[in-house]
Rosetta silent file (secondary structure, phi, psi, omega in degrees, C-alpha in Angstrom):
SEQUENCE: METNRVEAFSDGVLAIAITIMVLELKTPDTADLHGLAEIAPTLLTYLLSFVYIGIYWTNHHHLMHLSDRVTGGALWANLNLLFWLSVVPFTTRWMDESSLSPLPVLVYGINLLAAAVSYTILQTRLIRIQGADSRLGRAIRNDAKGKWSMALYVVGCIGAYVSVWISVAAYVAVAAMWIIPDRRLERAVADSGEDD
SCORE:     score description
SCORE:     0.000 S_00000001
   1 L     0.000  140.643  177.600   70.309  115.237   68.846 S_00000001
   2 L   -78.918  167.341 -172.077   69.120  114.990   72.442 S_00000001
   3 L   -89.655   -9.836 -172.800   69.913  111.975   74.598 S_00000001
   4 H   -63.476  -36.848  178.629   66.408  110.795   75.555 S_00000001
   5 H   -69.841  -36.842  177.744   65.975  108.530   72.518 S_00000001
   6 H   -62.146  -44.868 -178.984   69.427  106.993   73.050 S_00000001
   7 H   -65.990  -42.337 -179.467   68.556  106.248   76.657 S_00000001
   8 H   -63.987  -44.608  178.886   65.135  104.792   75.805 S_00000001
   9 H   -63.085  -43.934  179.798   66.563  102.522   73.105 S_00000001
  10 H   -62.912  -42.005  176.782   69.392  101.400   75.391 S_00000001
  11 H   -57.106  -42.904  179.911   66.934  100.665   78.200 S_00000001
  12 H   -63.773  -44.133 -179.764   64.968   98.433   75.829 S_00000001
  13 H   -63.364  -43.696 -178.769   68.029   96.488   74.675 S_00000001
  14 H   -68.422  -36.258  176.575   69.222   95.915   78.240 S_00000001
  15 H   -64.164  -39.594  178.160   65.736   94.839   79.355 S_00000001
  16 H   -65.711  -41.194  178.984   65.636   92.304   76.524 S_00000001
  17 H   -59.891  -43.556  178.633   69.094   90.964   77.484 S_00000001
  18 H   -66.077  -40.167  178.971   67.923   90.401   81.060 S_00000001
  19 H   -62.178  -43.319  178.276   64.712   88.799   79.824 S_00000001
  20 H   -60.046  -43.630 -179.264   66.638   86.390   77.599 S_00000001
  21 H   -63.109  -43.111 -176.859   68.846   85.408   80.527 S_00000001
  22 H   -70.269  -30.404  177.711   65.930   84.771   82.878 S_00000001
  23 H   -69.696  -19.794  177.581   64.126   82.700   80.241 S_00000001
  24 L   -78.254  -15.204 -179.377   67.182   80.428   80.130 S_00000001
  25 L   -70.780  133.402  178.462   66.723   79.514   83.795 S_00000001
  26 L  -103.062  148.400  175.968   65.300   76.042   84.287 S_00000001
  27 L   -76.928  153.184  179.044   63.207   74.995   87.244 S_00000001
  28 L   -61.097  151.571  178.361   64.680   72.363   89.565 S_00000001
  29 L   -70.132  -29.390  179.433   63.939   68.715   88.770 S_00000001
  30 L  -125.209  155.299 -176.979   62.747   68.125   92.321 S_00000001
  31 L   -94.167   54.716  177.928   60.819   70.326   94.741 S_00000001
  32 L  -146.662 -179.347 -178.159   63.392   70.229   97.533 S_00000001
  33 H   -64.945  -31.577  178.072   66.716   71.767   98.533 S_00000001
  34 H   -62.014  -43.554  177.537   68.630   69.117   96.590 S_00000001
  35 H   -62.097  -41.341  178.380   66.892   70.226   93.375 S_00000001
  36 H   -66.624  -39.198  179.066   67.674   73.841   94.158 S_00000001
  37 H   -63.132  -33.647 -179.730   71.307   72.961   94.920 S_00000001
  38 H   -65.936  -31.821 -179.765   71.627   71.308   91.510 S_00000001
  39 L   -98.736    5.062 -179.374   70.738   74.540   89.714 S_00000001
  40 H   -55.309  -44.403  178.639   72.720   76.806   92.091 S_00000001
  41 H   -59.527  -38.799  177.511   75.633   77.256   89.628 S_00000001
  42 H   -63.478  -43.749  178.655   73.170   78.378   86.946 S_00000001
  43 H   -62.873  -37.929 -179.184   71.556   80.817   89.364 S_00000001
  44 H   -70.587  -39.126  177.029   74.956   82.219   90.348 S_00000001
  45 H   -67.520  -37.727  175.512   76.097   82.772   86.744 S_00000001
  46 H   -61.435  -46.068 -179.041   72.734   84.434   86.033 S_00000001
  47 H   -59.129  -45.382  179.762   73.150   86.623   89.133 S_00000001
  48 H   -60.302  -46.329 -179.234   76.639   87.733   88.089 S_00000001
  49 H   -69.214  -36.493  175.852   75.496   88.647   84.587 S_00000001
  50 H   -60.190  -44.693  178.925   72.338   90.334   85.899 S_00000001
  51 H   -60.701  -43.183  178.805   74.515   92.470   88.182 S_00000001
  52 H   -60.974  -47.087  178.745   76.741   93.405   85.247 S_00000001
  53 H   -60.848  -41.615  178.174   73.790   94.451   83.072 S_00000001
  54 H   -62.363  -39.913  178.064   72.413   96.417   86.028 S_00000001
  55 H   -61.872  -46.615  179.406   75.741   98.176   86.557 S_00000001
  56 H   -65.105  -38.629 -179.223   75.876   99.254   82.923 S_00000001
  57 H   -62.678  -48.115 -177.925   72.239  100.328   82.993 S_00000001
  58 H   -66.723  -43.167 -179.781   72.650  102.581   86.053 S_00000001
  59 H   -69.517  -35.238  176.020   75.921  104.126   84.897 S_00000001
  60 H   -63.429  -40.856  177.552   74.579  104.601   81.359 S_00000001
  61 H   -56.760  -48.660  179.854   71.550  106.367   82.858 S_00000001
  62 H   -67.485  -38.901  178.286   73.798  108.822   84.696 S_00000001
  63 H   -58.162  -44.926 -179.428   76.063  109.236   81.677 S_00000001
  64 H   -69.123  -35.495  179.332   73.100  110.239   79.521 S_00000001
  65 H   -69.040  -22.260  178.168   71.725  112.618   82.155 S_00000001
  66 L   -94.175    2.754  178.535   75.038  114.458   82.178 S_00000001
  67 L  -110.553  134.656  179.600   75.057  114.748   78.395 S_00000001
  68 L   -91.025  -27.088 -177.094   73.081  117.425   76.612 S_00000001
  69 L  -153.630  161.756  176.172   73.497  116.096   73.091 S_00000001
  70 L  -131.602  160.344  176.834   74.854  113.234   71.025 S_00000001
  71 L  -118.922  178.660  177.038   76.235  112.949   67.511 S_00000001
  72 H   -58.537  -39.637  178.244   76.279  110.154   64.969 S_00000001
  73 H   -62.098  -39.744  178.223   79.637  109.000   66.340 S_00000001
  74 H   -68.279  -36.262  177.131   78.205  108.787   69.852 S_00000001
  75 H   -61.802  -42.818  178.579   75.226  106.815   68.537 S_00000001
  76 H   -68.297  -37.125  176.203   77.583  104.279   66.981 S_00000001
  77 H   -63.319  -38.347  177.763   79.665  104.148   70.167 S_00000001
  78 H   -66.783  -42.191  177.755   76.446  103.447   72.082 S_00000001
  79 H   -63.558  -36.217  176.195   75.466  100.718   69.613 S_00000001
  80 H   -60.106  -46.440  177.135   78.914   99.173   70.043 S_00000001
  81 H   -60.590  -46.127 -178.801   78.339   99.016   73.801 S_00000001
  82 H   -64.079  -33.427  176.926   74.856   97.570   73.334 S_00000001
  83 H   -59.254  -51.582 -176.655   76.212   94.919   70.984 S_00000001
  84 H   -65.393  -34.944  177.566   78.638   93.610   73.603 S_00000001
  85 H   -72.164  -30.530  178.919   75.996   93.748   76.324 S_00000001
  86 H   -72.347  -17.233  177.876   73.511   91.900   74.107 S_00000001
  87 L   -83.093  -16.377 -177.193   76.039   89.042   73.793 S_00000001
  88 H   -54.611  -41.987  177.651   76.144   88.575   77.599 S_00000001
  89 H   -58.870  -38.486  178.570   73.189   86.116   77.644 S_00000001
  90 H   -65.824  -49.996 -176.766   75.028   83.887   75.144 S_00000001
  91 H   -68.423  -31.956  176.179   78.376   83.928   76.952 S_00000001
  92 H   -63.479  -48.666 -178.299   76.624   83.451   80.301 S_00000001
  93 H   -63.547  -42.893 -179.148   74.756   80.393   79.056 S_00000001
  94 H   -63.334  -43.398  179.135   77.850   78.897   77.437 S_00000001
  95 H   -61.778  -43.273 -179.351   79.894   79.403   80.593 S_00000001
  96 H   -67.417  -48.849 -176.095   77.151   77.820   82.703 S_00000001
  97 H   -67.463  -22.154  179.032   76.402   74.872   80.394 S_00000001
  98 L   -87.683    1.106 -175.952   80.108   74.047   80.106 S_00000001
  99 L    56.796   45.461  177.665   80.388   73.855   83.924 S_00000001
 100 L    60.980   46.305  172.988   82.978   76.651   83.845 S_00000001
 101 L   -70.292  151.685 -174.327   85.268   75.167   81.208 S_00000001
 102 H   -54.740  -47.764 -176.120   88.285   77.376   80.403 S_00000001
 103 H   -63.136  -48.822  177.543   87.313   78.505   76.884 S_00000001
 104 H   -61.775  -35.310  177.634   83.762   79.662   77.769 S_00000001
 105 H   -66.372  -39.599  175.501   85.102   81.398   80.897 S_00000001
 106 H   -62.842  -46.709 -178.992   87.713   83.131   78.718 S_00000001
 107 H   -63.257  -39.129  175.694   85.075   84.165   76.164 S_00000001
 108 H   -58.844  -44.975  178.373   82.864   85.515   78.973 S_00000001
 109 H   -63.647  -40.468  176.752   85.820   87.598   80.158 S_00000001
 110 H   -62.615  -39.399  177.348   86.505   88.856   76.642 S_00000001
 111 H   -60.444  -46.480  179.600   82.823   89.814   76.426 S_00000001
 112 H   -65.683  -40.609  178.336   83.073   91.769   79.697 S_00000001
 113 H   -64.082  -43.352  179.579   86.345   93.409   78.619 S_00000001
 114 H   -63.191  -38.661  177.519   84.858   94.412   75.252 S_00000001
 115 H   -65.371  -40.475  179.308   81.842   95.947   77.024 S_00000001
 116 H   -65.269  -43.295  177.491   84.160   97.900   79.354 S_00000001
 117 H   -63.082  -42.437  179.676   86.254   99.181   76.455 S_00000001
 118 H   -63.066  -40.776  177.672   83.060  100.114   74.588 S_00000001
 119 H   -62.941  -41.871  178.895   81.717  101.999   77.610 S_00000001
 120 H   -63.074  -40.857  177.353   85.008  103.900   77.852 S_00000001
 121 H   -62.329  -45.368  178.622   84.800  104.789   74.149 S_00000001
 122 H   -61.217  -47.291  179.965   81.216  106.037   74.609 S_00000001
 123 H   -58.544  -46.279  179.729   82.175  108.004   77.711 S_00000001
 124 H   -63.280  -42.255  179.526   85.170  109.578   75.935 S_00000001
 125 H   -62.369  -44.813 -179.026   83.062  110.416   72.886 S_00000001
 126 H   -66.543  -37.554  177.046   80.377  112.075   75.005 S_00000001
 127 H   -63.793  -41.168  178.596   82.967  114.106   76.924 S_00000001
 128 H   -61.724  -38.854 -179.592   84.432  115.287   73.628 S_00000001
 129 H   -70.652  -44.460 -176.492   80.957  116.372   72.453 S_00000001
 130 H   -76.756  -30.096 -176.442   79.995  118.109   75.717 S_00000001
 131 L   108.185  146.327 -177.208   83.456  119.598   76.320 S_00000001
 132 L   -62.283  -27.367 -179.878   86.162  118.855   78.874 S_00000001
 133 L   -96.538   11.062  176.978   84.724  121.499   81.244 S_00000001
 134 L   -72.848  171.319  176.417   81.165  120.175   80.979 S_00000001
 135 H   -55.741  -43.803 -179.651   79.406  118.506   83.921 S_00000001
 136 H   -66.681  -45.734 -179.948   80.324  115.139   82.429 S_00000001
 137 H   -59.826  -41.946  178.980   83.922  116.123   81.703 S_00000001
 138 H   -68.659  -34.887 -178.560   84.434  117.381   85.241 S_00000001
 139 H   -69.780  -30.385 -174.297   82.847  114.238   86.732 S_00000001
 140 L  -109.007   38.653 -178.654   85.124  111.855   84.797 S_00000001
 141 L   -60.683  -45.115 -177.423   88.494  113.563   85.253 S_00000001
 142 L  -127.094  122.249 -176.718   90.222  110.424   86.522 S_00000001
 143 L  -111.522   54.550 -178.233   88.872  106.996   85.656 S_00000001
 144 H   -61.408  -40.357 -178.913   91.088  104.817   87.866 S_00000001
 145 H   -63.255  -38.246  177.063   88.239  102.425   88.643 S_00000001
 146 H   -64.566  -40.541  178.842   87.638  101.895   84.925 S_00000001
 147 H   -68.217  -41.213  176.743   91.331  101.155   84.341 S_00000001
 148 H   -62.420  -38.862  178.955   91.453   98.742   87.277 S_00000001
 149 H   -60.177  -47.968 -179.742   88.373   96.997   85.915 S_00000001
 150 H   -63.489  -38.162  177.623   89.996   96.415   82.541 S_00000001
 151 H   -62.824  -41.747  178.416   93.161   95.159   84.212 S_00000001
 152 H   -66.900  -36.030  175.894   91.129   92.662   86.255 S_00000001
 153 H   -62.289  -41.858  178.554   89.307   91.497   83.120 S_00000001
 154 H   -62.800  -44.119  176.718   92.672   90.829   81.475 S_00000001
 155 H   -58.475  -43.829  179.069   93.792   88.902   84.575 S_00000001
 156 H   -62.635  -41.089  179.017   90.545   86.933   84.414 S_00000001
 157 H   -65.761  -46.538 -179.943   91.019   86.136   80.736 S_00000001
 158 H   -65.594  -37.786 -177.055   94.629   85.053   81.184 S_00000001
 159 H   -70.978  -13.496 -175.604   93.742   83.113   84.316 S_00000001
 160 L   -57.991  -33.603 -179.307   91.091   81.003   82.580 S_00000001
 161 L   -94.934   -5.007  172.961   93.641   78.399   81.542 S_00000001
 162 L   -88.869  -55.735  175.088   95.524   78.488   84.853 S_00000001
 163 L  -159.707  126.252 -179.389   92.403   78.132   87.027 S_00000001
 164 H   -62.010  -20.914  179.956   88.889   79.219   86.136 S_00000001
 165 H   -70.993  -26.380  171.694   88.530   80.324   89.762 S_00000001
 166 H   -62.960  -44.811  179.530   91.087   83.091   89.098 S_00000001
 167 H   -62.615  -50.149 -178.961   88.792   84.268   86.313 S_00000001
 168 H   -58.806  -43.525  179.338   85.637   83.998   88.406 S_00000001
 169 H   -61.402  -41.528  179.664   87.321   85.897   91.263 S_00000001
 170 H   -65.255  -43.865 -178.547   88.427   88.666   88.876 S_00000001
 171 H   -66.473  -40.107  177.995   84.951   88.986   87.320 S_00000001
 172 H   -67.554  -38.564  179.376   83.248   89.031   90.723 S_00000001
 173 H   -60.964  -42.039  179.089   85.787   91.606   91.997 S_00000001
 174 H   -65.640  -43.642  178.730   84.963   93.986   89.158 S_00000001
 175 H   -60.302  -41.390  179.485   81.225   93.582   89.766 S_00000001
 176 H   -63.556  -37.231  178.722   81.779   94.270   93.467 S_00000001
 177 H   -63.644  -33.522 -172.799   83.729   97.458   92.627 S_00000001
 178 H  -104.923    2.163 -174.916   80.875   98.763   90.489 S_00000001
 179 L   -57.422  -33.181  172.542   77.831   97.445   92.402 S_00000001
 180 L   -92.493  126.372 -178.035   77.288  100.987   93.654 S_00000001
 181 L   -51.549  153.781 -177.840   76.847  103.265   90.631 S_00000001
 182 L   -50.233  110.960 -175.911   79.773  105.509   89.756 S_00000001
 183 H   -62.846  -30.750  178.372   79.746  108.043   92.604 S_00000001
 184 H   -61.747  -44.179  179.989   81.388  110.701   90.429 S_00000001
 185 H   -70.160  -41.506  179.484   78.460  110.547   88.041 S_00000001
 186 H   -59.970  -43.356  179.356   75.883  110.328   90.835 S_00000001
 187 H   -62.781  -43.754 -178.632   77.326  113.425   92.509 S_00000001
 188 H   -64.578  -40.196  178.013   77.347  115.361   89.246 S_00000001
 189 H   -65.317  -44.903  179.649   73.741  114.369   88.503 S_00000001
 190 H   -62.960  -41.722  179.583   72.654  115.301   92.043 S_00000001
 191 H   -63.538  -31.099 -179.236   74.505  118.628   91.841 S_00000001
 192 H   -85.149  -10.194  178.915   72.739  119.451   88.592 S_00000001
 193 L    69.660   26.076 -175.107   69.345  118.549   90.089 S_00000001
 194 L  -110.881    3.294 -177.976   68.460  116.358   87.098 S_00000001
 195 L   -72.010  141.970  179.875   68.242  112.874   88.604 S_00000001
 196 L   -86.158    0.000    0.000   64.872  111.183   88.187 S_00000001
């Protein structure tokens, strides 16, 4: 099976997740800076989760462009990733509405860690299908950034009951590491002349 249907379906799921998150945003009670300041924490949690969904969307796009075909196993690996990303609006809202209480911050971190593990499973599955010497296989030889990300998620999860700010710092650090799409994948896509 070719990858275009997988990418189109994934795009739709991620667009819906972002839409759900933005629909959760409430307008300020007053039309001044004080009203805006009151909803600033909500806007910041939305921004962090929006960035995460965007990071997965861009890297997934490149991942699919470097893959020529998928199998049933890859489809299920992709659905696993989409499941964890579709939960992000829920964990974002819970974290925000709890005013960053430890348990919701921990659950948010577990959600992010599960999405990262799922992405790694999908990536590994696609490399196995394409072959280790494929464009994708050559682009992902060493995934140090992915391993560091998972380590920071674990730190964030453990840190939730020490100080939620340890967790927030870890989650923001991972987003900052990935804000620019995976350069290995971008280079491979550019070299193949297939980027849209």
